[in-house]
Amino acid sequence: MCGIVGYLGEGNVYDILIKGLHRLEYRGYDSAGVALVGKDGRINIFKTKGKVSNLEAFCADKNLDSSVGIAHTRWATHGEPSDTNAHPHFSEDGNIAIVHNGTIENYKVLKDALEQHGCTFHSETDTEVLAQLIEYIRLTNKCSLLSAVRQALKQVVGAYAIAVLEKDNPDTIIAARQSSPLVIGIGDGEFFLASDATPFVEYTKECVYLKDGEIAEIRRGESLKITNLDNVEAEIDVTTLKMSISQLEKGGYPHFMLKEIFEQPDTLRDCIRGRVVDRGSRIIINGINDHKDKFLGAKRIVIVACGTSWHAGLLGKYLLQDMCRIPVVVEYASEFRYSNPVIDKDDVVIAISQSGETADTLAAIQIAKKAGAFVFGISNVVGSSIPRETYAGCYIHVGPEIGVASTKAFTGQVMVLTLISLAIAQLRGTLTQDEIEQVGKAVLKIPTYVQRVLELADRIERLSLIFTYARNFLYLGRGYSYPVALEGALKLKEISYIHAEGYPAAEMKHGPIALIDQEMPTVIIAPKDHLYEKIVSNVQQVKARGGNILAIVTEGDTVISNIADHVLEVPEMPECLTPIITSVPLQLLSYYIAINKGKDVDMPRNLAKSVTVE
Ligand code: AGP
C-alpha cells in the first residue's frame, strides 16, 4: 500500500516522479504528492486528494524546477484521504520532507511527547509524526539528517519505507525500510528510489533491494552507502532486472485487467516452461528437488495466504491431498498469525502471495519459521520480501500484474500448485507414472485451451448486459470448482461493487437457498468431473425455486444446458486442471459487468494491490 518514488540526478525530476507515481498507482490512489527541492533552496510540496492525474492538473501552473525530489501515492491508514493528509509531510520548520509507506504503531505516544515539546501537527497521519520526530532529534542533538533518521527509527514500532529530503542538503536522499518494500535504481550519474522497480525500469536495470533495518544514504555524484540502525555498513548487492517496459504498458487494451486476462495463454506458458519435461512425463520444481527430505518427511502442509492467493491456496489443498495424500490446512494469514497456531517442525508451510509483500502473509511466515517448520514461498515479484524470507520457493513467472483485481496471478498460482503437487507425488510415489504423465500432458495443452476460452469474450460481453443491474450474485461450485466460485464472487465484488457470495453448492440448501429468486443470478461452475451428477441436482434445486442460472459447463454438455438459462462451454480437462479453465470466463464476466457500470476496473475504490499494512 502506498507507492514511493524518489529521484536524484540531472533528468527532469518532476516528469520522472509523476511517471513513476502512475506506475505505482496500483498500490493506492487516495491522494498523491511531490516534494521538490527548488533552485531557490526551498522544498516545495504539491499534493492533492485523488489520483495522480489530479496532482498533475494541480501542478500544471507551478514552478517545478528541481534536481531532486520524492513523491507518493497514498492508500489511507491514519486519517481520511484529503489534501492535508496527503504525503509528502513537512517537519514544522519546513526543513525536511518525508514520504512513507507503512504504519507507525506507536505514533500516538510519539505524537504526545512531541506535542509536550511544543510541536504542532497539521495532519492526522502517523507520517507527520515521523517527520517532526526526525527534525526534533536533528535540532536537539545537532546531528546530521542521516543520524537523526537512524535515531528516530530506533524509537519507531511498526512498518515503514521512507524517503526523506532536507532543504539545506539538496544533494542527498535518505531512505530506509522495515517490512515495507523499497528498491534503489542505479543509473548513469543518477539514482532512483521506488516501492518496486517499475518506475525506473526504462532508465536502468541495475538496482539494490533494501533489506529490513537498512538505511540508504543516496548522494549526488554516484555515491550510495547502506548502513543498519546500529550504523554498521552493509554490502551493496546489485541485482539486474529482467522486467521489460512493454510489460508495464496496456499494449492497446483499454485496461490492464483486460490485458492481463488475455495474456493468460502466454503467462501460463511461461509458468510451465522448463517445469514439465519429457513430453509431460517428468515435473521439475527446483525448490522441491533441492529439499526432497522436507517434502518426503512432511506430516502436514499448512498453506497461508490472503484474498485471491488464499483461493489459490484452497485449490492447493485439494490438489495436494488428492495427489500426495498429505493432510493440508489452509489458513488466512491474518487469522493464522493471531490464532496461536500449532506448528510442528515436520510441517511444511507454503506461503502464497502475488506481490510477495502482504504484511499478514509475511508475519505468518515468521511464526512458522520460529516454530521450526520448513517454509516454502510462491510469489510473482522477483526479489520481493516473501521469496527472501522463505527457505525455498517457486515463482509463478506471469510478469507484472498491475490491475488491482488479480487474474493472471491466480491462474499462475494454481498452475504452480498443480506442478508442485505433481512433483511431490512423483517424489513420494503417491501417483503412478501413468497418472503423472496424463496430467503432465494436459498441463502442456492448458495455454491453448485458455486461448479457446478467451474466444468466448464477445459472448460474455453480451451476456454481461443481462446481469449488470443485479444487486446480488450467488456463485456455486463443488470440489475443485468451489474455490473457483469464491474467486469468481470476489472478482465481481471488488471491481463492480455488486455483492456476491461464493458457496459450496451442496451447502446452499443450508441457508442461501432462501435468497434465490429471479432477481439474483446464480453462477454455477459445473464442469464434467466426479461430482457432476451431484451438481446437476444443485442446478435443479436452484431452477425449481425460480433462480436465474448462468452455468459454466464442459463442451458438449446437454443436461445442464437444458436446465440453466445461459451456459458457457469450456474445453474438457482432467478434473484437477478445470479451475484454470473455468475461472477465465468468470474474470471476463466481472470485467464486462464493471465496465457496463462505468467502474474503474484497474483502480477499484478503497483497494490497493499490495497490502503492506495489517
Ligand atoms: C485480488 O483480486 C485481490 N486484489 C486481493 O485479494 C489479493 O489477492 C490479496 O490482497 C493478496 O495479495 P498478494 O497475493 O499480493 O499477497
XYZ file of C-alpha atoms in Angstrom, residues 518 522 524 526 532-553 557-569:
39
model
C -35.282 -14.264 -10.468
C -26.727 -17.808 -9.671
C -22.791 -22.364 -11.217
C -20.240 -27.332 -13.260
C -21.059 -33.768 -11.919
C -24.230 -35.739 -11.085
C -24.319 -34.051 -7.681
C -24.095 -30.568 -9.073
C -26.795 -31.335 -11.637
C -29.107 -31.826 -8.640
C -27.990 -28.490 -7.205
C -28.704 -26.792 -10.531
C -32.194 -28.340 -10.469
C -32.742 -27.152 -6.902
C -31.945 -23.576 -7.908
C -34.127 -23.789 -11.011
C -37.037 -25.245 -9.013
C -37.013 -22.054 -6.949
C -37.111 -19.786 -9.962
C -33.400 -18.987 -9.987
C -31.724 -17.324 -12.949
C -28.769 -19.580 -13.781
C -25.565 -18.972 -15.686
C -23.615 -22.233 -15.799
C -20.020 -22.896 -16.810
C -20.081 -26.379 -18.302
C -22.901 -30.815 -22.008
C -26.591 -31.316 -22.742
C -28.013 -31.934 -19.274
C -27.216 -28.647 -17.556
C -27.624 -26.756 -20.833
C -31.291 -27.798 -20.768
C -31.874 -26.528 -17.246
C -29.754 -23.372 -16.990
C -30.822 -20.053 -18.511
C -27.394 -19.431 -20.007
C -24.344 -21.630 -20.423
C -20.725 -21.030 -21.300
C -18.895 -24.102 -22.563
